[in-house]
Tab-separated table of C-alpha atoms and ligand atoms in Angstrom:
chain	number	residue	atom	x	y	z
A	421	MET	CA	0.217	-18.633	6.093
A	422	ARG	CA	-0.242	-15.005	5.055
A	423	THR	CA	-2.782	-14.349	2.299
A	424	PRO	CA	-1.064	-12.377	-0.457
A	425	ILE	CA	-2.435	-9.006	-1.550
A	426	VAL	CA	-2.106	-7.332	-4.916
A	427	ALA	CA	-3.225	-3.705	-4.764
A	428	GLY	CA	-3.480	-1.296	-7.677
A	429	ASN	CA	-2.736	2.323	-6.848
A	430	TRP	CA	-4.235	4.139	-9.806
A	431	LYS	CA	-2.845	7.511	-8.630
A	432	MET	CA	-4.348	10.410	-10.677
A	433	ASN	CA	-5.439	8.236	-13.592
A	434	LYS	CA	-8.789	6.988	-14.969
A	435	ASP	CA	-11.915	9.122	-15.269
A	436	LEU	CA	-15.399	7.717	-14.673
A	437	SER	CA	-15.832	5.857	-17.950
A	438	GLU	CA	-12.273	4.532	-17.845
A	439	THR	CA	-12.820	3.378	-14.256
A	440	LYS	CA	-15.988	1.519	-15.202
A	441	SER	CA	-14.336	-0.128	-18.148
A	442	LEU	CA	-11.212	-1.257	-16.242
A	443	LEU	CA	-13.305	-2.552	-13.338
A	444	SER	CA	-15.658	-4.445	-15.629
A	445	GLU	CA	-12.631	-6.295	-17.014
A	446	LEU	CA	-11.344	-7.018	-13.506
A	447	VAL	CA	-14.639	-8.219	-12.016
A	448	SER	CA	-15.348	-10.549	-14.916
A	449	ALA	CA	-11.883	-12.132	-14.818
A	450	ASP	CA	-11.177	-15.524	-13.337
A	451	VAL	CA	-8.989	-14.640	-10.362
A	452	PRO	CA	-7.334	-16.898	-7.785
A	453	SER	CA	-9.388	-17.144	-4.586
A	454	ASN	CA	-6.308	-17.059	-2.363
A	455	VAL	CA	-5.135	-13.556	-3.373
A	456	GLU	CA	-6.736	-10.401	-1.985
A	457	ILE	CA	-7.234	-7.829	-4.720
A	458	VAL	CA	-7.477	-4.116	-4.007
A	459	VAL	CA	-7.960	-1.150	-6.317
A	460	ALA	CA	-7.413	2.469	-5.297
A	461	PRO	CA	-9.014	4.817	-7.831
A	462	SER	CA	-9.327	8.592	-7.465
A	463	PHE	CA	-11.766	10.083	-4.946
A	464	VAL	CA	-14.346	11.229	-7.507
A	465	VAL	CA	-14.927	7.703	-8.802
A	466	LEU	CA	-14.713	5.844	-5.483
A	467	GLU	CA	-18.442	5.373	-5.068
A	468	SER	CA	-18.783	4.100	-8.633
A	469	ALA	CA	-15.891	1.746	-7.969
A	470	VAL	CA	-17.595	0.436	-4.826
A	471	ASN	CA	-20.775	-0.206	-6.828
A	472	ALA	CA	-18.919	-1.806	-9.723
A	473	THR	CA	-17.102	-4.238	-7.435
A	474	SER	CA	-19.942	-4.985	-5.006
A	475	ASN	CA	-20.518	-8.509	-6.346
A	476	SER	CA	-16.818	-9.350	-6.455
A	477	THR	CA	-14.053	-9.967	-3.965
A	478	ILE	CA	-12.193	-6.831	-5.093
A	479	ALA	CA	-11.807	-4.274	-2.301
A	480	VAL	CA	-11.739	-0.536	-2.951
A	481	ALA	CA	-9.262	1.734	-1.177
A	482	ALA	CA	-8.849	5.506	-1.005
A	483	GLN	CA	-5.428	6.970	-1.814
A	484	ASN	CA	-5.426	9.398	1.118
A	485	VAL	CA	-7.626	10.780	3.878
A	486	ASN	CA	-7.669	13.696	6.301
A	487	ALA	CA	-7.330	12.794	9.976
A	488	ALA	CA	-9.843	15.435	11.122
A	489	ALA	CA	-13.473	14.466	11.617
A	490	ASN	CA	-14.825	17.480	9.689
A	491	GLY	CA	-14.410	21.233	9.382
A	492	ALA	CA	-12.761	23.947	7.323
A	493	PHE	CA	-10.272	21.852	5.324
A	494	THR	CA	-10.861	22.853	1.711
A	495	GLY	CA	-10.309	20.023	-0.718
A	496	GLU	CA	-9.995	17.317	1.921
A	497	THR	CA	-11.974	14.127	2.593
A	498	SER	CA	-12.747	12.552	5.967
A	499	LEU	CA	-12.846	8.953	7.128
A	500	ASN	CA	-16.547	9.278	7.804
A	501	MET	CA	-17.170	10.406	4.220
A	502	LEU	CA	-15.269	7.400	2.914
A	503	GLY	CA	-17.110	5.062	5.272
A	504	SER	CA	-20.448	6.490	4.127
A	505	ILE	CA	-19.821	5.231	0.567
A	506	GLY	CA	-18.576	1.830	1.707
A	507	VAL	CA	-14.802	2.420	1.676
A	508	ASN	CA	-12.920	1.231	4.760
A	509	LEU	CA	-9.404	0.841	3.422
A	510	VAL	CA	-6.896	3.635	2.810
A	511	ILE	CA	-3.372	3.984	1.427
A	512	LEU	CA	-1.278	6.267	3.660
A	513	GLY	CA	2.294	7.512	3.586
A	514	HIS	CA	2.862	7.113	-0.145
A	515	SER	CA	6.120	8.752	-1.224
A	516	GLU	CA	4.204	11.050	-3.580
A	517	ARG	CA	2.213	12.347	-0.585
A	518	ARG	CA	5.439	12.739	1.367
A	519	ASP	CA	7.560	14.320	-1.391
A	520	ILE	CA	5.072	16.378	-3.410
A	521	TYR	CA	2.587	17.351	-0.682
A	522	GLY	CA	4.950	17.614	2.258
A	523	GLU	CA	3.364	14.962	4.471
A	524	THR	CA	5.657	14.366	7.413
A	525	ASP	CA	5.904	11.204	9.511
A	526	GLU	CA	3.859	13.012	12.174
A	527	ILE	CA	1.048	13.946	9.788
A	528	ILE	CA	0.973	10.412	8.417
A	529	ASN	CA	0.974	8.951	11.935
A	530	LYS	CA	-2.125	11.007	12.847
A	531	LYS	CA	-3.886	9.674	9.770
A	532	VAL	CA	-2.864	6.098	10.605
A	533	ILE	CA	-4.098	6.339	14.193
A	534	GLN	CA	-7.421	7.959	13.264
A	535	SER	CA	-8.034	5.473	10.453
A	536	ILE	CA	-7.419	2.518	12.703
A	537	GLU	CA	-9.519	3.884	15.505
A	538	VAL	CA	-12.574	4.129	13.280
A	539	GLY	CA	-12.012	0.568	12.022
A	540	PHE	CA	-10.306	1.178	8.679
A	541	ARG	CA	-7.529	-1.002	7.325
A	542	VAL	CA	-4.420	0.901	6.254
A	543	ILE	CA	-1.844	0.175	3.571
A	544	PHE	CA	1.093	2.023	5.083
A	545	CYS	CA	3.808	2.990	2.560
A	546	PHE	CA	7.418	3.872	3.190
A	547	GLY	CA	10.793	3.501	1.491
A	548	GLU	CA	14.153	5.135	1.023
A	549	GLN	CA	15.378	7.644	-1.571
A	550	LEU	CA	18.121	6.667	-4.015
A	551	SER	CA	20.693	8.824	-2.180
A	552	GLU	CA	19.888	7.012	1.075
A	553	ARG	CA	20.403	3.617	-0.525
A	554	LYS	CA	23.661	4.803	-2.089
A	555	GLU	CA	25.005	5.995	1.255
A	556	GLY	CA	23.855	2.759	2.922
A	557	SER	CA	21.330	4.307	5.324
A	558	HIS	CA	18.274	2.568	3.805
A	559	PHE	CA	17.682	0.154	6.690
A	560	ASN	CA	17.789	2.979	9.248
A	561	VAL	CA	15.573	5.213	7.121
A	562	VAL	CA	12.943	2.495	6.848
A	563	SER	CA	13.091	1.680	10.581
A	564	GLU	CA	12.617	5.371	11.364
A	565	GLN	CA	9.654	5.717	8.992
A	566	LEU	CA	8.064	2.652	10.571
A	567	SER	CA	8.617	3.719	14.145
A	568	LEU	CA	7.335	7.276	13.563
A	569	GLY	CA	4.508	6.352	11.208
A	570	LEU	CA	3.186	3.521	13.392
A	571	LYS	CA	3.747	5.281	16.715
A	572	GLY	CA	0.930	4.398	19.105
A	573	VAL	CA	-0.392	1.488	17.037
A	574	THR	CA	-0.923	-1.461	19.394
A	575	ASP	CA	-0.112	-5.130	18.781
A	576	GLN	CA	-3.771	-5.841	18.264
A	577	GLN	CA	-4.256	-2.909	15.887
A	578	MET	CA	-1.428	-4.223	13.714
A	579	ASP	CA	-4.089	-6.629	12.347
A	580	GLN	CA	-5.485	-3.595	10.495
A	581	ILE	CA	-2.130	-2.654	8.955
A	582	VAL	CA	-0.608	-3.838	5.699
A	583	LEU	CA	2.907	-2.569	5.033
A	584	ALA	CA	4.119	-1.532	1.587
A	585	TYR	CA	7.841	-1.104	1.061
A	586	GLU	CA	8.313	1.160	-1.935
A	587	PRO	CA	11.882	2.291	-2.570
A	588	VAL	CA	11.405	5.753	-4.082
A	589	TRP	CA	14.027	5.128	-6.765
A	590	ALA	CA	11.958	2.229	-8.102
A	591	ILE	CA	8.615	4.063	-8.356
A	592	GLY	CA	7.590	4.808	-11.923
A	593	THR	CA	11.182	4.530	-13.094
A	594	GLY	CA	11.112	1.047	-14.600
A	595	GLU	CA	13.975	0.227	-12.257
A	596	THR	CA	12.784	-2.475	-9.841
A	597	ALA	CA	14.577	-3.535	-6.703
A	598	THR	CA	16.061	-6.949	-7.403
A	599	PRO	CA	14.250	-9.815	-5.677
A	600	GLU	CA	17.316	-10.063	-3.392
A	601	GLN	CA	17.230	-6.356	-2.469
A	602	ALA	CA	13.485	-6.523	-1.818
A	603	GLN	CA	13.692	-9.718	0.254
A	604	GLU	CA	16.598	-8.307	2.263
A	605	MET	CA	14.560	-5.209	3.168
A	606	HIS	CA	11.387	-7.192	3.869
A	607	SER	CA	13.333	-9.423	6.214
A	608	HIS	CA	14.694	-6.305	7.938
A	609	ILE	CA	11.100	-5.029	8.288
A	610	ARG	CA	10.022	-8.301	9.879
A	611	SER	CA	12.869	-8.025	12.401
A	612	PHE	CA	11.791	-4.470	13.135
A	613	LEU	CA	8.245	-5.740	13.817
A	614	SER	CA	9.590	-8.487	16.000
A	615	ASP	CA	11.517	-5.972	18.140
A	616	ALA	CA	8.852	-3.251	18.202
A	617	TYR	CA	5.896	-5.613	18.649
A	618	SER	CA	6.298	-9.385	18.888
A	619	THR	CA	7.303	-12.370	16.800
A	620	GLU	CA	3.610	-13.119	16.381
A	621	VAL	CA	2.911	-9.678	14.883
A	622	ALA	CA	6.028	-9.982	12.720
A	623	SER	CA	4.848	-13.282	11.312
A	624	LYS	CA	1.273	-12.101	10.682
A	625	VAL	CA	1.658	-8.675	9.030
A	626	ARG	CA	1.597	-8.662	5.243
A	627	ILE	CA	4.463	-6.742	3.632
A	628	LEU	CA	3.963	-5.716	0.004
A	629	TYR	CA	6.671	-4.606	-2.392
A	630	GLY	CA	6.006	-1.655	-4.706
A	631	GLY	CA	8.072	0.008	-7.413
A	632	SER	CA	7.907	-0.924	-11.113
A	633	VAL	CA	6.283	-4.306	-10.499
A	634	LYS	CA	5.318	-5.699	-13.915
A	635	PRO	CA	4.003	-9.041	-15.201
A	636	GLY	CA	7.583	-9.950	-16.131
A	637	ASN	CA	9.151	-9.493	-12.685
A	638	ALA	CA	6.239	-10.138	-10.289
A	639	LYS	CA	6.751	-13.873	-9.909
A	640	ASP	CA	10.433	-13.567	-8.970
A	641	LEU	CA	9.625	-10.853	-6.426
A	642	PHE	CA	6.642	-12.673	-4.896
A	643	ALA	CA	8.567	-15.952	-4.658
A	644	ASN	CA	10.515	-14.560	-1.688
A	645	PRO	CA	9.459	-15.699	1.785
A	646	ASP	CA	8.882	-12.207	3.222
A	647	ILE	CA	7.165	-10.629	0.201
A	648	ASP	CA	3.393	-10.989	0.473
A	649	GLY	CA	2.319	-9.349	-2.766
A	650	GLY	CA	2.634	-5.941	-4.340
A	651	LEU	CA	1.433	-2.368	-4.544
A	652	ILE	CA	1.236	-1.687	-8.251
A	653	GLY	CA	1.189	1.697	-9.991
A	654	GLY	CA	1.516	1.859	-13.789
A	655	ALA	CA	0.823	-1.821	-14.433
A	656	SER	CA	-2.454	-1.662	-12.482
A	657	LEU	CA	-3.947	0.591	-15.172
A	658	VAL	CA	-4.062	-2.183	-17.761
A	659	ALA	CA	-6.362	-5.079	-16.869
A	660	SER	CA	-4.272	-7.813	-18.488
A	661	ASP	CA	-1.066	-6.639	-16.761
A	662	PHE	CA	-2.722	-6.287	-13.372
A	663	LEU	CA	-4.380	-9.697	-13.668
A	664	ALA	CA	-1.059	-11.280	-14.653
A	665	ILE	CA	0.482	-9.793	-11.487
A	666	VAL	CA	-2.447	-11.086	-9.417
A	667	ALA	CA	-1.873	-14.545	-10.904
A	668	ALA	CA	1.823	-14.333	-10.015
A	669	ALA	CA	0.910	-13.886	-6.350
A	670	GLU	CA	-1.100	-17.106	-6.164
B	1149	13P	P1	4.899	1.977	-10.266
B	1149	13P	O1	4.401	0.538	-10.216
B	1149	13P	O2	4.298	2.752	-11.409
B	1149	13P	O3	6.363	2.062	-10.172
B	1149	13P	O4	4.305	2.689	-8.945
B	1149	13P	C1	4.481	2.080	-7.723
B	1149	13P	C2	3.698	2.816	-6.714
B	1149	13P	O5	4.018	3.935	-6.373
B	1149	13P	C3	2.507	2.157	-6.154
B	1149	13P	O6	2.029	2.867	-5.064
């Protein structure tokens, strides 16, 4: 049995007081014990988020990291810096990092490998563009992103990886993949894992769906056998919506 995960990617939202207020609602809520809950606030409030969640089961993730240990990389943050404030989980490969900031599969792969080697867990994101789905290349695109992004990750290290399938056309658009489309892709991802790693790895790795998950569609998405929870953008910014999605994953 895979423990479901519901992770909130806050993106560039919530200042310090807003972070404290959202987290105080989340930590005081009655949440199911069999769902892992993750929040990924912005870098400047990460330490406050770690403190605010220290007596809860909510884990705090960073939204990005630099693969280098230190040095002249203006504006960047290292794994060691994150570890020093108690963060050991990072979202990598998000389509906004790929599309807006030009992160290639190779750059993302370096970040994945470094993160894993220092003991971090990684939520690795990938997903096709609308044009790729329309032309029918979405399965190949996803396989390619997985094989390049996870290059060099061993069977054993796959324990530190959570996958997040986020079709780009469904992110922030209000247009969700149907439960059938999501399940079909998640099943494809599990076959990929089976071929690239082993059936054991394929059956153990959690695969989240992301892209306009809301309280109203979460249950139908999460009901599918290969969907192990969600990576939530907009709806993670409102406590009642996020908690309703967490409840749907139970
Ligand atoms: P939305 O839930 O706002 O579509 O965002 C999804 C996402 O990109 C999570 O990483």
